[in-house]
PDB file of N, CA and C in Angstrom:
ATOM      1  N   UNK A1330    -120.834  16.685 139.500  1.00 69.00           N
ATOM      2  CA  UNK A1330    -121.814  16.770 138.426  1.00 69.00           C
ATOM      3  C   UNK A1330    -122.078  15.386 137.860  1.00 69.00           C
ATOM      4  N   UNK A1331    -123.482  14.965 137.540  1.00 82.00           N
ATOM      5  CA  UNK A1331    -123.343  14.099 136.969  1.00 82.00           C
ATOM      6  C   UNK A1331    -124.005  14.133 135.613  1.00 82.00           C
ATOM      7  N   UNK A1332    -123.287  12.842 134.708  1.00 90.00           N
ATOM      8  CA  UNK A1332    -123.113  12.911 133.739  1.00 90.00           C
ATOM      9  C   UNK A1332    -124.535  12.263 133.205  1.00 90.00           C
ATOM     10  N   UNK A1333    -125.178  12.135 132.145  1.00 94.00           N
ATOM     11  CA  UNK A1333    -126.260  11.211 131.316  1.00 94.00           C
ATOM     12  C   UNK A1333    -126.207  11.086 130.012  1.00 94.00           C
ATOM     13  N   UNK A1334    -126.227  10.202 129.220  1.00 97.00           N
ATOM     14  CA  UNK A1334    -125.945   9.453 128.571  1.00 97.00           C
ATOM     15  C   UNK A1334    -127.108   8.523 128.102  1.00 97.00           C
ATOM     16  N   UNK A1335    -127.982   8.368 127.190  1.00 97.00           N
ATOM     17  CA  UNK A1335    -129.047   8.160 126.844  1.00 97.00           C
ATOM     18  C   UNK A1335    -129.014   7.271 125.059  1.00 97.00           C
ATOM     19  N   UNK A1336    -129.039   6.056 125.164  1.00 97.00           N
ATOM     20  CA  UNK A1336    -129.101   5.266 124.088  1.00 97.00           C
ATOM     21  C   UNK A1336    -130.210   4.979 123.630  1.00 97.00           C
ATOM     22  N   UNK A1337    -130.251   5.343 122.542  1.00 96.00           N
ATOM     23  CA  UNK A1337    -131.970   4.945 122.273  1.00 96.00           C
ATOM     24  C   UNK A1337    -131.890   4.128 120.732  1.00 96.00           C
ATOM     25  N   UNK A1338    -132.646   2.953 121.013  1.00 94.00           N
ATOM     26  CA  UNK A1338    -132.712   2.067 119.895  1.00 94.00           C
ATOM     27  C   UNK A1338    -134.199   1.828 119.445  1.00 94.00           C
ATOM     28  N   UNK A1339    -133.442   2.776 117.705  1.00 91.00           N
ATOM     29  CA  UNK A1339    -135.210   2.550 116.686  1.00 91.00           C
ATOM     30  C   UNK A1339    -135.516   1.654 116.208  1.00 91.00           C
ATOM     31  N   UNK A1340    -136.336   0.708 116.367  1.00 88.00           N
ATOM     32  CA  UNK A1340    -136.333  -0.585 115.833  1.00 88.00           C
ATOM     33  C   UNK A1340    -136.918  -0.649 114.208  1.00 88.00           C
ATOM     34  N   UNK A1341    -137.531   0.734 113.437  1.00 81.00           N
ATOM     35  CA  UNK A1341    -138.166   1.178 112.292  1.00 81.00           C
ATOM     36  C   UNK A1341    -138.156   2.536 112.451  1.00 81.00           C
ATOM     37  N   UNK A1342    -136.208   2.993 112.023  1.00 74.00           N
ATOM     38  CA  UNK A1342    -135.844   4.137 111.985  1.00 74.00           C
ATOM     39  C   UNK A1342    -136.743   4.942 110.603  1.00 74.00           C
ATOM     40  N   UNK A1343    -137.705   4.483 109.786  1.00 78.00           N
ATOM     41  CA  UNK A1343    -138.096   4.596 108.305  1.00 78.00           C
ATOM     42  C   UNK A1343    -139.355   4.953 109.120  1.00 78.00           C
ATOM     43  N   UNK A1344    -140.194   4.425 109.892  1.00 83.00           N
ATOM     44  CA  UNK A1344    -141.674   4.650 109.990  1.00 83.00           C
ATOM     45  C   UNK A1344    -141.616   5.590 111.538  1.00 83.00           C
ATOM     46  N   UNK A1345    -140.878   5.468 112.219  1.00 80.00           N
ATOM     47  CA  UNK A1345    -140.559   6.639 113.448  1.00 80.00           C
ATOM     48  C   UNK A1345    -139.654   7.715 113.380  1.00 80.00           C
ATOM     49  N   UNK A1346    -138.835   8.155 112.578  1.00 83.00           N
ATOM     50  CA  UNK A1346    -138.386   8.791 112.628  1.00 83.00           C
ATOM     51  C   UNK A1346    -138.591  10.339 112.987  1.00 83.00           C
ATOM     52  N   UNK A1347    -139.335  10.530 112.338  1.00 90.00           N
ATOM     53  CA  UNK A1347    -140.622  11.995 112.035  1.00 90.00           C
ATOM     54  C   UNK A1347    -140.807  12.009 114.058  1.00 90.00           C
ATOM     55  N   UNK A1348    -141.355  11.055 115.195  1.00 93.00           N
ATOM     56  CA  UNK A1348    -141.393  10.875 115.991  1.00 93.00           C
ATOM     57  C   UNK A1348    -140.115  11.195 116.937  1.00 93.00           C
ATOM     58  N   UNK A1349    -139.231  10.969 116.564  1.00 94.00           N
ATOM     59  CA  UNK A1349    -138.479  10.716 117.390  1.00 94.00           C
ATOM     60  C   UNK A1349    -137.332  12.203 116.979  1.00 94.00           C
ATOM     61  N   UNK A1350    -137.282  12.947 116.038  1.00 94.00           N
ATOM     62  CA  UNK A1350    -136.597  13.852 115.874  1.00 94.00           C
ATOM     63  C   UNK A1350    -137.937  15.111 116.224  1.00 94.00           C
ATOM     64  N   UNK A1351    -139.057  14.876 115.906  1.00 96.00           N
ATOM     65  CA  UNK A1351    -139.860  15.670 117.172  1.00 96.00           C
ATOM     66  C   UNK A1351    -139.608  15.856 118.404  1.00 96.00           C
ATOM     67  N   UNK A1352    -139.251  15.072 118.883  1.00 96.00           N
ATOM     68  CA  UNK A1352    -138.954  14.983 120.491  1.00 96.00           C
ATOM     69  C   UNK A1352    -137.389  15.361 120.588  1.00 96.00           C
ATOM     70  N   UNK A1353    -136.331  15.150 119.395  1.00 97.00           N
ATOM     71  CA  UNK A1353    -135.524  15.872 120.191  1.00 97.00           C
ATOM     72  C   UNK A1353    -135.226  16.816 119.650  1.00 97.00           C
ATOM     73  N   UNK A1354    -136.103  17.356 118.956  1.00 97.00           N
ATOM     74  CA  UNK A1354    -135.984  18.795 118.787  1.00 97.00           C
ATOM     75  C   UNK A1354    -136.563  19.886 119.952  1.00 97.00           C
ATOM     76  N   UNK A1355    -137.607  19.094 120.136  1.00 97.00           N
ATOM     77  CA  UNK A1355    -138.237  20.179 121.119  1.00 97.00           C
ATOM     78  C   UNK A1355    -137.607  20.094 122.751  1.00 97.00           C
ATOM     79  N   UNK A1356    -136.362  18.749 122.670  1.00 97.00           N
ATOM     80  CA  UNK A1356    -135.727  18.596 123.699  1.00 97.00           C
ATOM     81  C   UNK A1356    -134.205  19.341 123.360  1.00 97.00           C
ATOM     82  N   UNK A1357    -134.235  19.646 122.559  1.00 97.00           N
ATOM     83  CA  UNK A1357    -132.815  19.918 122.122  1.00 97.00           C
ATOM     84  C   UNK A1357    -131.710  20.365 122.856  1.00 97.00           C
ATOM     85  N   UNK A1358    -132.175  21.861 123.639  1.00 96.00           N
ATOM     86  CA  UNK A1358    -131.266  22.642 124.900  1.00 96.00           C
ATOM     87  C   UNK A1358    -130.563  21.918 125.713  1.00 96.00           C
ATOM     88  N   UNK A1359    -130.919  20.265 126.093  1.00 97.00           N
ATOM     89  CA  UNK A1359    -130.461  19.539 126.668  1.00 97.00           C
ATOM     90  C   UNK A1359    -129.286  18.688 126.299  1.00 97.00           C
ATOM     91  N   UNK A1360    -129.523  18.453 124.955  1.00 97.00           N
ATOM     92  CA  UNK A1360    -128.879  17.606 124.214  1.00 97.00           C
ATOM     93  C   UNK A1360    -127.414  18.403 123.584  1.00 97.00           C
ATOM     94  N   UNK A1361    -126.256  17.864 124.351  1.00 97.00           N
ATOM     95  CA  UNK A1361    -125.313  18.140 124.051  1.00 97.00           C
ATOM     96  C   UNK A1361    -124.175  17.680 122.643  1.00 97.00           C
ATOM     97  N   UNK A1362    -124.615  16.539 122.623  1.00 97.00           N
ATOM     98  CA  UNK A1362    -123.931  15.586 122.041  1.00 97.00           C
ATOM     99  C   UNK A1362    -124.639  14.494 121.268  1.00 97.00           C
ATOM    100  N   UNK A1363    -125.082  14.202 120.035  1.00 97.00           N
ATOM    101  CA  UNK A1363    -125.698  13.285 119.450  1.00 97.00           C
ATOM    102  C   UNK A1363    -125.051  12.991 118.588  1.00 97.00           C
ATOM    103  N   UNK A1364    -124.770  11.269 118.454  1.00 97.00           N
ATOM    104  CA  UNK A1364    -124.604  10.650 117.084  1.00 97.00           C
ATOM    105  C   UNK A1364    -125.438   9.474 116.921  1.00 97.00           C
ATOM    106  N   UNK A1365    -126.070   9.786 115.654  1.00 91.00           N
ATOM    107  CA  UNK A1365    -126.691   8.560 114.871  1.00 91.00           C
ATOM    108  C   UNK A1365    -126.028   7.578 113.896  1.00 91.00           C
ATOM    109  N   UNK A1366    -126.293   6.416 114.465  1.00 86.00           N
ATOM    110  CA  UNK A1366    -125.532   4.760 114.282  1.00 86.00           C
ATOM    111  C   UNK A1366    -126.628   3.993 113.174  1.00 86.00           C
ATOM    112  N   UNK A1367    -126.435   3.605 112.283  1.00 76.00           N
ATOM    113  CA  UNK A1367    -127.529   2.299 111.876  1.00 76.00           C
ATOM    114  C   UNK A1367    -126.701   1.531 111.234  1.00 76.00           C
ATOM    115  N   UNK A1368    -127.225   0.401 111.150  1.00 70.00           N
ATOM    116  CA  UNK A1368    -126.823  -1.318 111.072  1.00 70.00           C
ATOM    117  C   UNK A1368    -126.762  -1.324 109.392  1.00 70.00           C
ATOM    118  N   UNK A1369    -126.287  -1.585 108.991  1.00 68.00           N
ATOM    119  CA  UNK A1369    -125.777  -2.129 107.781  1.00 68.00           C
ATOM    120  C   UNK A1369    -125.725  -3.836 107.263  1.00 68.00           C
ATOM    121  N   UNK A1370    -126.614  -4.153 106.832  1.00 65.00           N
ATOM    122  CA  UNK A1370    -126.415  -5.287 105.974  1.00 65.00           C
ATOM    123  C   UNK A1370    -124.609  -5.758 105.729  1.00 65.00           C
ATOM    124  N   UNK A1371    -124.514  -7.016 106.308  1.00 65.00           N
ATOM    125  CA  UNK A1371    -122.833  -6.890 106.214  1.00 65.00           C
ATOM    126  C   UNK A1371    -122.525  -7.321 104.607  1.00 65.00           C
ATOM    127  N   UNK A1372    -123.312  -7.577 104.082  1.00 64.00           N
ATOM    128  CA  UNK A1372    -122.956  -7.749 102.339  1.00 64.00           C
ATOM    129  C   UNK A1372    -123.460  -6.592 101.018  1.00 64.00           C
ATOM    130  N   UNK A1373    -124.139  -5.671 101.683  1.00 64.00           N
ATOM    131  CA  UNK A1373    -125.001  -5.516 101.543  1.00 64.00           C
ATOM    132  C   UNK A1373    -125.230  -3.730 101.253  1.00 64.00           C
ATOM    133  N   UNK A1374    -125.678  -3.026  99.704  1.00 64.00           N
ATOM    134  CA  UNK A1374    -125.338  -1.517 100.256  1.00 64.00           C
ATOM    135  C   UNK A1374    -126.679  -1.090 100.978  1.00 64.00           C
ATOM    136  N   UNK A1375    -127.296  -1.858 101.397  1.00 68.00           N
ATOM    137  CA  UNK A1375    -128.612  -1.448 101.561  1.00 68.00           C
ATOM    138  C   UNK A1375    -128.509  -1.038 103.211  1.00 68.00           C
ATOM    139  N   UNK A1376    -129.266  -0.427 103.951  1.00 69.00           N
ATOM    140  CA  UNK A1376    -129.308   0.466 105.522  1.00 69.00           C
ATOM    141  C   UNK A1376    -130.555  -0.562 105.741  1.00 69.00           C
ATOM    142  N   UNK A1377    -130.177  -0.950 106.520  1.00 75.00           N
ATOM    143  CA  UNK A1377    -131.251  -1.846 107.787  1.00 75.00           C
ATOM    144  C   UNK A1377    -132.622  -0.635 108.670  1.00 75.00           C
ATOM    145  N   UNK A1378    -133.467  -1.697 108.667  1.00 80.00           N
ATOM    146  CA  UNK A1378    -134.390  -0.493 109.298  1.00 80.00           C
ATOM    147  C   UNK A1378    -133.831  -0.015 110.937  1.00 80.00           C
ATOM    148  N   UNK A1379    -133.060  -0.882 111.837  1.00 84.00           N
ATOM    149  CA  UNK A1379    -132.611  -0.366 112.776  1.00 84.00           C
ATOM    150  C   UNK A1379    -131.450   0.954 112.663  1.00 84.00           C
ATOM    151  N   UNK A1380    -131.845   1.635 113.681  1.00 87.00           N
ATOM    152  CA  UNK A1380    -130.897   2.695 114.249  1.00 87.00           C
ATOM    153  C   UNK A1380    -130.914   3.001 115.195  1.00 87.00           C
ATOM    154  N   UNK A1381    -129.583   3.614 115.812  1.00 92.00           N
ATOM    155  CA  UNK A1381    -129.344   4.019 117.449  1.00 92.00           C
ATOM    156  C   UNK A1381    -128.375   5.148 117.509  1.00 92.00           C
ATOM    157  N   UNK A1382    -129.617   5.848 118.440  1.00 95.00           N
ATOM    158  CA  UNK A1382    -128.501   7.111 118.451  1.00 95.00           C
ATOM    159  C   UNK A1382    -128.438   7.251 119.823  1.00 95.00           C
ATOM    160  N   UNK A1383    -127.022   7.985 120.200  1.00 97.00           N
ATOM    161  CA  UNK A1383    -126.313   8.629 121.819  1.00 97.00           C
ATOM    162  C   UNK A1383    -126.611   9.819 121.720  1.00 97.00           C
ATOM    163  N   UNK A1384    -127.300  10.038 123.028  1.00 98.00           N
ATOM    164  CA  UNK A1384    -127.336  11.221 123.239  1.00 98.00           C
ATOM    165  C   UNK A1384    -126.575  11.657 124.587  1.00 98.00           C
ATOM    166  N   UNK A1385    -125.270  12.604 124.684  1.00 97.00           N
ATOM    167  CA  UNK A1385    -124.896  13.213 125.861  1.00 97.00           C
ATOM    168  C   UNK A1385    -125.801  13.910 126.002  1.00 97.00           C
ATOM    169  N   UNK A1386    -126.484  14.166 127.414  1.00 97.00           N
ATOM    170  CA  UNK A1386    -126.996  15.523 127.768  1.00 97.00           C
ATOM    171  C   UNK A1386    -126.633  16.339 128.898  1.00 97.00           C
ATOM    172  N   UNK A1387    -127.053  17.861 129.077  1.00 95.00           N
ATOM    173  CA  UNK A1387    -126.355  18.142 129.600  1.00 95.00           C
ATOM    174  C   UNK A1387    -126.332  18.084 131.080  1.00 95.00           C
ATOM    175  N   UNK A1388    -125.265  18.793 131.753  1.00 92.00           N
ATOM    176  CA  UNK A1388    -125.342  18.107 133.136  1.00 92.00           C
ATOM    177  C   UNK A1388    -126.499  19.053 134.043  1.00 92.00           C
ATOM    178  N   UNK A1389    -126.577  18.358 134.876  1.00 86.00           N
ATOM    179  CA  UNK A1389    -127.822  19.148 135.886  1.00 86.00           C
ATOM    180  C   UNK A1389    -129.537  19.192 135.022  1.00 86.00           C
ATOM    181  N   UNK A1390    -129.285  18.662 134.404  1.00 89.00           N
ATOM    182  CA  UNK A1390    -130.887  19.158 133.470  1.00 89.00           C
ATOM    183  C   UNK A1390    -131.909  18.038 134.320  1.00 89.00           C
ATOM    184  N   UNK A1391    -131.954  17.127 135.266  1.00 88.00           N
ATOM    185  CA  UNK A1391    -132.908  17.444 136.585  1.00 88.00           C
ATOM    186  C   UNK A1391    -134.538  16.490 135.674  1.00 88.00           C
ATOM    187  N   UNK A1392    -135.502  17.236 136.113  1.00 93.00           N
ATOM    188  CA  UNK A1392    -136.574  16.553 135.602  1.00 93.00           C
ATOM    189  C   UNK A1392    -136.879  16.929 133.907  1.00 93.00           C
ATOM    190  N   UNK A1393    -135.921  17.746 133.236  1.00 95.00           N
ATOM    191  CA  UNK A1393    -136.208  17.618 132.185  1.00 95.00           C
ATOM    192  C   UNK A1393    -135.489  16.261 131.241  1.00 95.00           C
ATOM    193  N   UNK A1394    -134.419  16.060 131.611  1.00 94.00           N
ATOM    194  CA  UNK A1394    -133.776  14.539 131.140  1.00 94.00           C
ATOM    195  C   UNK A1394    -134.236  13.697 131.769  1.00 94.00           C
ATOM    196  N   UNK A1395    -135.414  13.276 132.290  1.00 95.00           N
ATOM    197  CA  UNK A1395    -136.216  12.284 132.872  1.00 95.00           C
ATOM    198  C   UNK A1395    -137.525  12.446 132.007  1.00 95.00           C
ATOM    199  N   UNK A1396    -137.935  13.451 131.516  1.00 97.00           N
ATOM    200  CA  UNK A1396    -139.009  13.599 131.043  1.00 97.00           C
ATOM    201  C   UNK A1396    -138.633  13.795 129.256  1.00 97.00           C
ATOM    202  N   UNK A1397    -137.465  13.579 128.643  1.00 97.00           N
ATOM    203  CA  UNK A1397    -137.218  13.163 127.672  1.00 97.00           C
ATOM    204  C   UNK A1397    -137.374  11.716 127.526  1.00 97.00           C
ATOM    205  N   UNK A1398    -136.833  11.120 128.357  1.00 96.00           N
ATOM    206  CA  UNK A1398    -136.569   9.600 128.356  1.00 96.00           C
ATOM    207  C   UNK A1398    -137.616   9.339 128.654  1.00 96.00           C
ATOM    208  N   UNK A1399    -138.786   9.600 129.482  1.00 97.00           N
ATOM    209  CA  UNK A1399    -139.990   9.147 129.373  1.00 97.00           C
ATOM    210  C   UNK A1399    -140.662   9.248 127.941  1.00 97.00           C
ATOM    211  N   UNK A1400    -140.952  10.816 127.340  1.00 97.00           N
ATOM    212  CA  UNK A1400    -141.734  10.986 125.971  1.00 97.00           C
ATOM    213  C   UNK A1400    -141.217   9.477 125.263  1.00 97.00           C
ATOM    214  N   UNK A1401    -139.779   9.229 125.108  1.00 97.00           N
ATOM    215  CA  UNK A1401    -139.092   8.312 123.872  1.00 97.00           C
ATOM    216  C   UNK A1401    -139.338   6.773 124.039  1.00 97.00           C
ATOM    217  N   UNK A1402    -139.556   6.965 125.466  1.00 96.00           N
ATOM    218  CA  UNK A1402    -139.630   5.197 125.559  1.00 96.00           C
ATOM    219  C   UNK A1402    -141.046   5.249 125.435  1.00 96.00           C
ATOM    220  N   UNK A1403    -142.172   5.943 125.461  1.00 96.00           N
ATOM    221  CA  UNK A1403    -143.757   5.811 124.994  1.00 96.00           C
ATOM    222  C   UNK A1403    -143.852   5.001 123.463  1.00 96.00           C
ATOM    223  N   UNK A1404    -142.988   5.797 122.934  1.00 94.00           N
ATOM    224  CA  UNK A1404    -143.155   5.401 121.379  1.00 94.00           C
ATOM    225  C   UNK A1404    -143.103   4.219 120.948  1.00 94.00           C
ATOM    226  N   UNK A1405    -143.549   3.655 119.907  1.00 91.00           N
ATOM    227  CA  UNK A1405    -143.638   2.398 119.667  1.00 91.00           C
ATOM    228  C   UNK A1405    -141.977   2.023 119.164  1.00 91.00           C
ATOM    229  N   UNK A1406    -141.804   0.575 119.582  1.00 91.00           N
ATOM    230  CA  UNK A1406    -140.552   0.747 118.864  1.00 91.00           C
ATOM    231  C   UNK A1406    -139.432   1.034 118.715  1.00 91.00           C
ATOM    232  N   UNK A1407    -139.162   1.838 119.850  1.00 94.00           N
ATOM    233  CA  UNK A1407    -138.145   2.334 120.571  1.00 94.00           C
ATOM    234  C   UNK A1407    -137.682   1.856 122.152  1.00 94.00           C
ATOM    235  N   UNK A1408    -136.407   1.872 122.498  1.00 96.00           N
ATOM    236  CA  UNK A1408    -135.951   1.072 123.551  1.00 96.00           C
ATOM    237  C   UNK A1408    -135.072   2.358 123.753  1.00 96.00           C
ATOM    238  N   UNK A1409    -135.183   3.138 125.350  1.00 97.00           N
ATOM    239  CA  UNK A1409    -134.047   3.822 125.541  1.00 97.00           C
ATOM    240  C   UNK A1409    -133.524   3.364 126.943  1.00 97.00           C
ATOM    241  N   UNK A1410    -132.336   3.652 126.753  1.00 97.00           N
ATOM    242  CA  UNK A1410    -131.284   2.762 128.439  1.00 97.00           C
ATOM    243  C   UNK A1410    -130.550   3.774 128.160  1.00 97.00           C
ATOM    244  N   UNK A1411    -130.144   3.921 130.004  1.00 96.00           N
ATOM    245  CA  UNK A1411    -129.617   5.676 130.174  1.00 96.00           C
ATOM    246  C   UNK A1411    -128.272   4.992 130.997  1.00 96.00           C
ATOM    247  N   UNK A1412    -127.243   5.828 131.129  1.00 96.00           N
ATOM    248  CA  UNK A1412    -125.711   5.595 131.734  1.00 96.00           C
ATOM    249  C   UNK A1412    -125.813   6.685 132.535  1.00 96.00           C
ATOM    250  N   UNK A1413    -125.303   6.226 133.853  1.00 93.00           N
ATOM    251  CA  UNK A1413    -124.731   7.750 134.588  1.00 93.00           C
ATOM    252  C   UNK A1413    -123.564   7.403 135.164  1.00 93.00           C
ATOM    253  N   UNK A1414    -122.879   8.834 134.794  1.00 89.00           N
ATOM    254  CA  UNK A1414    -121.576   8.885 135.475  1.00 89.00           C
ATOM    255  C   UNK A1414    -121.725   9.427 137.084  1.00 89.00           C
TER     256      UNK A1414
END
């Protein structure tokens, strides 16, 4: 089986967001495993406009985890790079 693994970096988690939790909602069945990461000002209490979230997905999901990662990398602003086991 193989594994996928899908990093996706928001470069204006504030003005895409609405975008990008569209898409994985309506991708969701796939999505096994998500955590959302954002950057922190290191002095600072304030949240940086970047964020990055992992997504495990699940195994065998074929042309539909190809056609997630396509919708996400369309978007402005966004950078996704995929891992396979």
């Amino acid at each position: 089986m193989k594994k996928i693994v899908l990093g996706i970096q928001v470069d204006n988690r504030f003005d895409n967001v609405s975008q990008v939790q569209n898409l994985l909602t309506k991708h969701g069945c796939i999505i096994k495993t998500r955590l959302g990461l954002h950057q922190q000002k290191e002095y600072d209490q304030d949240c940086t406009e970047k964020g990055l979230i992992i997504l495990e997905l699940v195994n065998n999901c074929g042309d539909r985890c190809k056609e997630l990662e396509e919708e996400l990398s369309k978007l402005d602003n966004i950078i996704v790079r995929k891992m396979e086991f």
